[in-house]
């Protein structure tokens, strides 16, 4: 009798691990295949055999960095992502504090912030294009930074606000009694305590700016200011799809995100709960 | 401390951006002798680069920079960049079909002043008359194509003895060669919906039956018997073409040729011939090319109408290096320029070169000579892109649905008329 | 003294929020207002640098009456939403319940599931373009090795099971967009965003009070019953929030469809259509009009959801 129950439990457990394995496979395999594939030559990639064991080569990477100027695109992407993250961070931190502690603007404010998220980017693409054209900001990285700010600010505000909400007001009251000014409180007290929230928010902003494609493609398509995702898209060229460089550029673009994901994953679950439901 | 760090990063980033992000091209020389060309990755561009090297040798102090972009959305990019008022490119490589819209928008620089300036142009040597295509808008020349892309017919000469002369031949050959050991598909066309290519093949078939989309008076005439015949050719070919033929653009059709998996191509661009010879495909000697099929007339001759468009360099009206840009344009379209480009993958359409005795051995030249003489261009209207959209929808309907031809062409007619009425 | 401090703080809160507010309004509200403005003109490159002809509601009327793709892409977008959001929520829930226990390697699996959300959409699209490619793609390679038929994943052919239905087959394919191509798009979207649904629902689950579970297990309820009658109702508000977010976000999908199918009419959703109008055919005025219509539709959707869900507003 006991054996039967034990056997049933083991089967259930095996079954469970099987499903977990399939789930992990389904979501990890494509990425892994591409990363591995970036070290194969074009021929190996499209050949009919699996080529599981092969001699790795760096030709794809050397190609994209030399003939295709990927070093420049990397710098451009970094500039846009950093620029956006820094500006969003420095402006949304005090704003979130204000929203959290003083409920500035109340319900309407939150609603307003949410409303700015609903416009599909392609809809605002037109007027933004025209506005930037009149400001002579076409082919200028600042245009991208501004656009990314608009895309990320609302998310950053709300997320950071919920993190600040978690910090008990009593700490501030204690500090005020001891004579601390508002700025001192914000800087020395809240900032360190909300550190996980700040890191999470900044990383999200960075990643979303890093990934941005549509506006980058339209507003900054000159090779001088092109960003990585747009450059990767260029590989769907006139006369052939070169899988080698596509895999290499894909890996290049995904690598920083991979690193950041590892860094941020312990905060994520918390961040999403906190930010998701109101 | 943290805030100070943030401020520092902010300053560094701003500094970097101001250095990089200004509108002026950082590659600009003081004397305006460096020109930047916006171009697409293609064999024509490769040929242009070779010509640029020669240009630089002959004109020390001048530099030519190629700003290459991918095909995905290239034409859209060009229009957006020009309309966006950038001065980053001096010359732009584009299809002749888009020239009218751009010229009407005032973003292109006319060539006439430069052509007529004896200090810059030697008209006798340049021989304007030897250039069969000059594109004008309101009387001014805005582009002389560096390459003419026209359509030819490729076939596996080891499988097919006599190249197809009519569309019925094409269909019969396709039927005989589909699903065989050698070739899974008897035929293929670029039918990728939404792209710039699909309607162009349809034009070729349509015109050969005497039809058109817009006639000389500007009336919409798509809803015709000729159109129905053309559509029937498409539908008859469908079972012999790949199942996902609606994802086939130039690269995919070309790949199919390299892999030897198609017995024939429907009308397909002449650039593929040179590409194929240069590739390492094991089938490159098995394909031959011939004039596209056509429609047999009452007197026994065959009426063929290869759709043709050009790739050309156009000058950005915002350019800050117009004189230098003109010098390169002049060189690239001169006889010498054509020779260099033709030897390196570009297309040759100056009749003087096509008919030259030293080129008699290559099958490509007589086919191209005759193809160019039959060449026909799409309507050059300012609403070209919108018209193209409607035609794309039409071709998609023909190939992917079972809708009646009356429905399809009726709707195309309605849409085109609605479009025209806005202008 | 204290009143002064409070008064001062009242003002400070506005200063604190000012830079963010300026940036936010400047970069979102102003373009939207400008979009309203430009939608009233016939605006294309030809008239761009000169005088814009005012045509009032002309663009809107053209879209509604004459534009072939407007209604098609709208319908297709609705189908797209249905086909992507539903499986995402369902599988997300499933994954959440699956992961709701400790096991070896849980951390790893969580990280694996986190990554697709953050991956660049265009790279994800390219990865799947490779996998689904007919001749050289990984999936067909595998199928051929096992001896099965390679499938034209990216074609507009109808799905074989449906297509084979006599008489009704092709009609069903057409009406419900049951083509390979459309399914592929839905799958790519599903692949990238189901982990998001999973994460949110999972965090929701973990923050549910555990007493309810204890109570139900004491009552002798089976796993399925617990799920159905305890977990689901408690999570319902969160589920609605996730549906909401996913619908809004799915409307913004661009890069994936663009890389896989470009402007193809057969896979066009409203977002792509807007881009096509605005940039491929350079009709800026009409694109703005379509943008306004889209925003109005979304606003209506938001309004309805808020009314139905009470105060269940989510990020």
XYZ file of C-alpha atoms in Angstrom, chain C residues 4 145 306:
3
model
C 4.657 77.301 7.981
C 15.049 14.696 -39.940
C -12.990 51.014 -15.843
